[in-house]
mmCIF file of C-alpha atoms in Angstrom:
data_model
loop_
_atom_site.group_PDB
_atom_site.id
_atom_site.type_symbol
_atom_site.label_atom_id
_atom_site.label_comp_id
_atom_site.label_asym_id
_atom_site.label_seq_id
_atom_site.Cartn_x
_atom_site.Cartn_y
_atom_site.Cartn_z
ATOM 1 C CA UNK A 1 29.082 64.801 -40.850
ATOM 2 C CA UNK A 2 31.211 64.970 -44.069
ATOM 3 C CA UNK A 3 34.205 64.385 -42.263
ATOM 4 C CA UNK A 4 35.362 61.217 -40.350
ATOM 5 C CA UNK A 5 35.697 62.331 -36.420
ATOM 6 C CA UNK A 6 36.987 60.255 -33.410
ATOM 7 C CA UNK A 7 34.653 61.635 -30.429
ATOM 8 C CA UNK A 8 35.890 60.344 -26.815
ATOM 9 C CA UNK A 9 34.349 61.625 -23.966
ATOM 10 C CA UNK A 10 31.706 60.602 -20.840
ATOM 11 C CA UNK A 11 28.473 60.431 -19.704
ATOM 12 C CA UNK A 12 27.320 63.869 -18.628
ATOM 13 C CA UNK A 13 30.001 66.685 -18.335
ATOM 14 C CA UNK A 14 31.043 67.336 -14.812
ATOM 15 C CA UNK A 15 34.261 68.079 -14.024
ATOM 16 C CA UNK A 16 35.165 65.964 -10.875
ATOM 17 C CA UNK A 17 37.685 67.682 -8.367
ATOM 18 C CA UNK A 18 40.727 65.940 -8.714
ATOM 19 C CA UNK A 19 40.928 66.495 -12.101
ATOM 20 C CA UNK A 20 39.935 70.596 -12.248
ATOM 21 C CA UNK A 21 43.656 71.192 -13.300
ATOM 22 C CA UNK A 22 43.383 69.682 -16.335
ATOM 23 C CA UNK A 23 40.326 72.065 -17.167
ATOM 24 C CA UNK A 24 40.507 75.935 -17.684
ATOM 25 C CA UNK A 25 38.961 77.732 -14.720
ATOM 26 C CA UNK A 26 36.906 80.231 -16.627
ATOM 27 C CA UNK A 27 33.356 79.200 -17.564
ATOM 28 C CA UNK A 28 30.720 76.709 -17.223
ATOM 29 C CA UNK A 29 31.234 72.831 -16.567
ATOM 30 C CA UNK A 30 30.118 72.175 -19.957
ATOM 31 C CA UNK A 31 31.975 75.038 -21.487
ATOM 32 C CA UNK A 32 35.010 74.115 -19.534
ATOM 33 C CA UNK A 33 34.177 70.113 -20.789
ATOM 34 C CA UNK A 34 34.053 71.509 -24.564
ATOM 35 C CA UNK A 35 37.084 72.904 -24.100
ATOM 36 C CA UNK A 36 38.917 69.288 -23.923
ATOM 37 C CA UNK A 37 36.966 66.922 -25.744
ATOM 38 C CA UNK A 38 34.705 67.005 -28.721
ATOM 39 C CA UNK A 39 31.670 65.414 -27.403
ATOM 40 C CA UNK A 40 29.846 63.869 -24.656
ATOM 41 C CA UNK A 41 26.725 61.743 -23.797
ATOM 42 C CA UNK A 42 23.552 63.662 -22.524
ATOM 43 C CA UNK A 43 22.329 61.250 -20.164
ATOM 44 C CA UNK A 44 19.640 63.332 -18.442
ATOM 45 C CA UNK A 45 17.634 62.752 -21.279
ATOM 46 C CA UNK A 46 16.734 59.763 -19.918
ATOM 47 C CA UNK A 47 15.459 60.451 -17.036
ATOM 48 C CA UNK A 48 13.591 63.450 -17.510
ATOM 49 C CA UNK A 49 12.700 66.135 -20.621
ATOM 50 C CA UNK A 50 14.607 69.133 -21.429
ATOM 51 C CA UNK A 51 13.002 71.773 -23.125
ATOM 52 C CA UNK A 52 13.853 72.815 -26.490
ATOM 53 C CA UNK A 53 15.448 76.062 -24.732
ATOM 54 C CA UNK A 54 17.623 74.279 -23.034
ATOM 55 C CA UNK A 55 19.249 72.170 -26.195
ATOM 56 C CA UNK A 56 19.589 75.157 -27.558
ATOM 57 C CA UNK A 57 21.881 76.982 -24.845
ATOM 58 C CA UNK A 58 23.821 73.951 -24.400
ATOM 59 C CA UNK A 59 24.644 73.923 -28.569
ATOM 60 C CA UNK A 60 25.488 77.968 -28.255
ATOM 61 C CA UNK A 61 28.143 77.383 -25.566
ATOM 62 C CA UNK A 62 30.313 74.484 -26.909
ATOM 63 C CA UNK A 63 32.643 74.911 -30.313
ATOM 64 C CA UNK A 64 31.306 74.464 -33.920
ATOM 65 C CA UNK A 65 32.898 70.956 -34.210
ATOM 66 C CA UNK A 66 31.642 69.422 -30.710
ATOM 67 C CA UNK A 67 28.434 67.089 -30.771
ATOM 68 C CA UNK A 68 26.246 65.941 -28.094
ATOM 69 C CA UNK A 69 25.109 62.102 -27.756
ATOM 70 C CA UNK A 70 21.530 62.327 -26.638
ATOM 71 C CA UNK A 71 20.025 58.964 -24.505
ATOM 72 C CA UNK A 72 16.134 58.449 -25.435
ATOM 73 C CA UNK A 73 13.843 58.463 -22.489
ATOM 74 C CA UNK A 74 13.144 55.538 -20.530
ATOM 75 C CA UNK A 75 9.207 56.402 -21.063
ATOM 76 C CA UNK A 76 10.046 55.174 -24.400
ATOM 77 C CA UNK A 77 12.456 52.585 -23.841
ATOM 78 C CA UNK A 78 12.033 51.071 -20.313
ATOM 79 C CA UNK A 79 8.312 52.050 -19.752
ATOM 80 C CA UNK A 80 6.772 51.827 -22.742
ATOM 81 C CA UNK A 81 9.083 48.878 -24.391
ATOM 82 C CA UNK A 82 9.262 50.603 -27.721
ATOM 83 C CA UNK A 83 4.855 50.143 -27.965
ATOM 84 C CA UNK A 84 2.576 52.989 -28.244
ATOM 85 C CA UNK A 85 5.405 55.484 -27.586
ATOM 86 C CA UNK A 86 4.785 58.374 -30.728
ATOM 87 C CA UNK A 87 3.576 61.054 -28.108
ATOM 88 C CA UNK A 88 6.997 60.816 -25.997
ATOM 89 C CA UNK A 89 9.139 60.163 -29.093
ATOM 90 C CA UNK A 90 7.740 62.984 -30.790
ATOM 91 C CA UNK A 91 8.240 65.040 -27.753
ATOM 92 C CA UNK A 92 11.777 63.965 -27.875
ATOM 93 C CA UNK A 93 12.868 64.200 -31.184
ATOM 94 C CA UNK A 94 11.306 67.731 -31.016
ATOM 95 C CA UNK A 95 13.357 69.296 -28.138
ATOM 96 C CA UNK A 96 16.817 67.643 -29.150
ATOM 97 C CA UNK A 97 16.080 69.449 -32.226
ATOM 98 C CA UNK A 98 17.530 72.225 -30.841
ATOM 99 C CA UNK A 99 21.043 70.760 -30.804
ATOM 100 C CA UNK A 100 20.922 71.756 -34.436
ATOM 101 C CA UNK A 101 24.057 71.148 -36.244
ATOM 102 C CA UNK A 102 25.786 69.528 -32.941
ATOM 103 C CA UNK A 103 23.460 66.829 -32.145
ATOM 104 C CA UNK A 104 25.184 63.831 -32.603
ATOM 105 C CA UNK A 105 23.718 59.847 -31.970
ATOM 106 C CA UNK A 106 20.777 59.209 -30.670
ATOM 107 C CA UNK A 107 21.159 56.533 -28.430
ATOM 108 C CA UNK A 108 18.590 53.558 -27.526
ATOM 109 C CA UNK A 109 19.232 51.521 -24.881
ATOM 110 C CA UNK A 110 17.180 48.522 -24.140
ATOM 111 C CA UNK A 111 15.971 47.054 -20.192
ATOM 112 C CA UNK A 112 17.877 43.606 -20.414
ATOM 113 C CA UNK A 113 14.641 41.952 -20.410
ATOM 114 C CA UNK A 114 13.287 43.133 -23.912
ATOM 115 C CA UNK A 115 13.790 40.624 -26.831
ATOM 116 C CA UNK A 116 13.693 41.227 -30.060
ATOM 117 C CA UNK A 117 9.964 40.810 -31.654
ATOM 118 C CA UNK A 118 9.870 42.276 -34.892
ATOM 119 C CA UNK A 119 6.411 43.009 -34.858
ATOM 120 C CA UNK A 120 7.045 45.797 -32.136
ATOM 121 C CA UNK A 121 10.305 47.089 -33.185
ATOM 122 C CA UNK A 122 9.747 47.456 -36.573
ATOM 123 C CA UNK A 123 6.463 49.598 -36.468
ATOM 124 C CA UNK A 124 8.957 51.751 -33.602
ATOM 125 C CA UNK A 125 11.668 51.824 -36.237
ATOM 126 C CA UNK A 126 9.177 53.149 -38.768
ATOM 127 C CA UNK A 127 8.034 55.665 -36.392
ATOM 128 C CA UNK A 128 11.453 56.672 -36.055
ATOM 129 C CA UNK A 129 13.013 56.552 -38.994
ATOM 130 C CA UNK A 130 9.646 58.711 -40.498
ATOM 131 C CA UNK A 131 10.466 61.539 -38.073
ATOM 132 C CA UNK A 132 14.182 61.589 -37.563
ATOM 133 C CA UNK A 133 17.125 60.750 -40.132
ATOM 134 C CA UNK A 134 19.933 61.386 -38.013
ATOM 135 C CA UNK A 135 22.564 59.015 -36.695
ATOM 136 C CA UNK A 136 20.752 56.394 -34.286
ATOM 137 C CA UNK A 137 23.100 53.561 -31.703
ATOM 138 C CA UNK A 138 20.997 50.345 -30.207
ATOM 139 C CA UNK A 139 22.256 49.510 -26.956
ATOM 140 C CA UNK A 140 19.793 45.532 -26.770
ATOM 141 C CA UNK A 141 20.937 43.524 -23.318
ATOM 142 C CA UNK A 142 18.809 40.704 -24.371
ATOM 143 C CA UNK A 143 20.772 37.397 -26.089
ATOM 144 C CA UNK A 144 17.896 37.690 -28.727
ATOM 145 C CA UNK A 145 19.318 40.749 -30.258
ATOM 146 C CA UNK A 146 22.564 39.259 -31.324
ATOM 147 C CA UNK A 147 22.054 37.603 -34.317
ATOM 148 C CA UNK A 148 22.948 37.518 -38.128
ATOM 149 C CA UNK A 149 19.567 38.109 -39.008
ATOM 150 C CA UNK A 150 18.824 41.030 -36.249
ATOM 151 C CA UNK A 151 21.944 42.693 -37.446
ATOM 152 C CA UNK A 152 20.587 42.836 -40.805
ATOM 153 C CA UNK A 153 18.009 44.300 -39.321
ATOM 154 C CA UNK A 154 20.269 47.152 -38.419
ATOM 155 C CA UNK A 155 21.757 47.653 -41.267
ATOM 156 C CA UNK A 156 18.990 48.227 -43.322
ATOM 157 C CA UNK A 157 17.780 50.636 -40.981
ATOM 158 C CA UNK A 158 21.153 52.734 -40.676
ATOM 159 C CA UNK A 159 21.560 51.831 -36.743
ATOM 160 C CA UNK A 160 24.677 50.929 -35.080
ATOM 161 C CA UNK A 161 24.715 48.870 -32.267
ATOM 162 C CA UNK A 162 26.761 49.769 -29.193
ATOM 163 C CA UNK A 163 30.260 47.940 -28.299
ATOM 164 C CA UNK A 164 29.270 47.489 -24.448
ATOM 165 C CA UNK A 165 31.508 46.809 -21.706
ATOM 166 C CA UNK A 166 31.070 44.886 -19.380
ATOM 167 C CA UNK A 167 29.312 42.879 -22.284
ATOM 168 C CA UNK A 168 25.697 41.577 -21.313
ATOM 169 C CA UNK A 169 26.377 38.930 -23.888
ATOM 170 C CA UNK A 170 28.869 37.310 -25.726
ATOM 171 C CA UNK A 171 29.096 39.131 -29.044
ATOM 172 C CA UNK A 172 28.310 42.936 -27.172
ATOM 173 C CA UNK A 173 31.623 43.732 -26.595
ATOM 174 C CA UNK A 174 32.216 44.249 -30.639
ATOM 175 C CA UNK A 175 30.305 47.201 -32.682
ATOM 176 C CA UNK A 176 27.587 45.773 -34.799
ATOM 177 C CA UNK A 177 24.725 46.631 -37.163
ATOM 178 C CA UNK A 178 25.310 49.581 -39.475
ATOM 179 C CA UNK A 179 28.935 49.995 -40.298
ATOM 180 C CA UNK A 180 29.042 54.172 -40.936
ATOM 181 C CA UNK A 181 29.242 54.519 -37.306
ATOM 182 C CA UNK A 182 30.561 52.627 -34.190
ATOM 183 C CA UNK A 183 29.723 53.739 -30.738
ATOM 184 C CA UNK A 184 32.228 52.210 -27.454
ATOM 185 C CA UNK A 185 30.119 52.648 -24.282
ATOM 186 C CA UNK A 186 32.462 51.496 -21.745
ATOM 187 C CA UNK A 187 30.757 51.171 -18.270
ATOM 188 C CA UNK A 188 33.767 50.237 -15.638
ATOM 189 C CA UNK A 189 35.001 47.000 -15.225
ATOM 190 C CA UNK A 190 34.725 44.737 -13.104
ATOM 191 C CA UNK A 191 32.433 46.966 -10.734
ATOM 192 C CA UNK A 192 30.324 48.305 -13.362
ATOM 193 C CA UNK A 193 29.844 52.324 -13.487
ATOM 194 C CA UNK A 194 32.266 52.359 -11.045
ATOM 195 C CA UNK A 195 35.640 50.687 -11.597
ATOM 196 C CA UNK A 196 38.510 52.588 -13.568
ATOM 197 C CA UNK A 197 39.801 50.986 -16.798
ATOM 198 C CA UNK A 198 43.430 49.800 -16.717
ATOM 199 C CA UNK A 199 45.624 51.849 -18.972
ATOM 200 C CA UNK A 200 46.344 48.560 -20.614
ATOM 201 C CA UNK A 201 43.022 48.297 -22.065
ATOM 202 C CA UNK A 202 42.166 51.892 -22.476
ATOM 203 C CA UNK A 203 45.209 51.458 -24.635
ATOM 204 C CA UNK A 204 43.600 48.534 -26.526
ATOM 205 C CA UNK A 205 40.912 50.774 -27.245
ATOM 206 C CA UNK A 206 43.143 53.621 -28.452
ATOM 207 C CA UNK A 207 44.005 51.237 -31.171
ATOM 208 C CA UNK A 208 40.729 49.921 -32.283
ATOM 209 C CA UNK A 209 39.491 53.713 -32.329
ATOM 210 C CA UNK A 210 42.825 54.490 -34.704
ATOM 211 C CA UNK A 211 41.790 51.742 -37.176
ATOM 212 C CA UNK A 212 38.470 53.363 -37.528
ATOM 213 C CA UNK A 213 39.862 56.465 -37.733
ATOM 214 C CA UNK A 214 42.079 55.277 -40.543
ATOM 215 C CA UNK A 215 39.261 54.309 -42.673
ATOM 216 C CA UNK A 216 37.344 57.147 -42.645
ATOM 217 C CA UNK A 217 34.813 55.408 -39.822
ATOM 218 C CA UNK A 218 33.362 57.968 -37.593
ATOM 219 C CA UNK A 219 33.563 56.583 -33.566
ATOM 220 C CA UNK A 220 32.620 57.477 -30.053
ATOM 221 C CA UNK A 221 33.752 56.006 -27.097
ATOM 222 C CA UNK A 222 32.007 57.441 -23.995
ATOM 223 C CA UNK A 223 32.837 56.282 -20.235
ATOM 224 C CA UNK A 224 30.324 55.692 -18.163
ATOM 225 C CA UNK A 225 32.095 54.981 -15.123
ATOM 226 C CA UNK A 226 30.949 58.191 -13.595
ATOM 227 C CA UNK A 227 29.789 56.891 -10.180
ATOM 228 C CA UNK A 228 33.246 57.187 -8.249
ATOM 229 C CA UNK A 229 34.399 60.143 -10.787
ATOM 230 C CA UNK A 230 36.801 57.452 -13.076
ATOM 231 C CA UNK A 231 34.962 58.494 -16.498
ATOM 232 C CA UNK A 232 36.970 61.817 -16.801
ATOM 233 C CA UNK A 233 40.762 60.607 -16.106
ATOM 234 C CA UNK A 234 39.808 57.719 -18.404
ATOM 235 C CA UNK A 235 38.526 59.420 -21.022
ATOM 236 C CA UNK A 236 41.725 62.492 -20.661
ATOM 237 C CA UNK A 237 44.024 59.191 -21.112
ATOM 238 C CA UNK A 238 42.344 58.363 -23.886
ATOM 239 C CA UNK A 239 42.613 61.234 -25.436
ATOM 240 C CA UNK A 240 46.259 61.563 -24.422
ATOM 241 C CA UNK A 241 46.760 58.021 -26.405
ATOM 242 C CA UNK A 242 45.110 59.301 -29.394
ATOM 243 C CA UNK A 243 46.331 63.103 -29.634
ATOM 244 C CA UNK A 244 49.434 62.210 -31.691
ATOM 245 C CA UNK A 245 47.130 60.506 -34.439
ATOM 246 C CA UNK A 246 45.105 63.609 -34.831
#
């Protein structure tokens, strides 16, 4: 995207109950979604395929400007560990093709068990990077992964590595790698995908997000507290922090 965007928004777009008044009644859940915030995470993807068919209604019913996050399969990441994964990856970058214009990141995340061994993620990487040229976030677990010379890594492939919280290490909690994107995936803390963020930090976060949005930086921050329904109000107060900035 030419222009530097702030994205906030959660993992998957249901629209819990108690917060249905802050949505217009008319219209899809993702429709209804779109209508508040400018992008969210598509974290079926990860679980299972959709087809191309489906991208492509998804992209029709949300505004020009909104972008969806798309997780990679865990047949690639989880299953496969990144080795002898073309078929699936192919298969992948195929149907998310039909986000078109409004596919946004495509995001990676690693089991917690998967170091970093360059001489299985860079032949993935070159797979990758041969097929696809979008925007691409690392979400690595392992303490292997967060290093000077693995963030170089990044950079020199154009990937961004997630700011996770609750941090599986000590230097997750901050965006790394590639520095034309940074990606918040905030989980619930302290009883991760579950626990809602105190205003306090989600007002920390505001701030970060306004730095980056000062120097032209484009950001996400997606909650992914969905489990007991905190992800939406978190991510409405979010927005509510960083509406006058706009």
């Amino acid at each position: 995207m030419s222009e530097s965007r702030t994205f906030i928004g959660t993992a998957a777009w249901a629209i819990p109950k108690q917060y249905l008044d802050s949505f217009p009644r008319d219209g899809s859940h993702l429709v209804r979604y779109a209508s508040r915030f400018d992008g969210v995470e598509i974290n079926s993807s990860f679980y299972r395929p959709h087809r191309l068919s489906t991208y492509q209604r998804w992209a029709a019913d949300v505004p020009d400007h909104f972008r969806f996050a798309v997780k990679m399969p865990k047949t690639i990441t989880h299953e496969g560990r990144l080795r002898d994964v073309n078929e699936p990856l192919q298969r992948f970058l195929g149907e998310i093709a039909g986000l078109g214009a409004k596919l946004g990141p495509v995001l990676t995340q690693l089991p917690p068990s998967l170091k970093f061994d360059p001489a299985v993620v860079q032949p993935f990487v070159d797979t990758l990077r041969a097929s696809f040229a979008g925007d691409v976030v690392w979400e690595p677990r392992h303490a292997s992964w967060f290093t000077a010379d693995v963030d170089a890594f990044l950079v020199e492939q154009r990937i961004a590595r997630v700011a996770a919280d609750p941090q599986p290490h000590s230097n997750a909690g901050a965006p790394g790698g590639w520095t034309g994107l940074v990606y918040y995936r905030l989980h619930g803390s302290p009883k991760m995908y579950y626990s809602t963020y105190p205003q306090e930090a989600i007002a920390d976060t505001a701030k970060v997000l306004g730095t980056y949005r000062q120097t032209g930086t484009e950001a996400w921050c997606i909650f992914d507290n969905t489990a007991a329904f905190a992800a939406t109000g978190d991510a409405l107060s979010m927005m509510k922090l960083l509406q006058p900035q706009v």
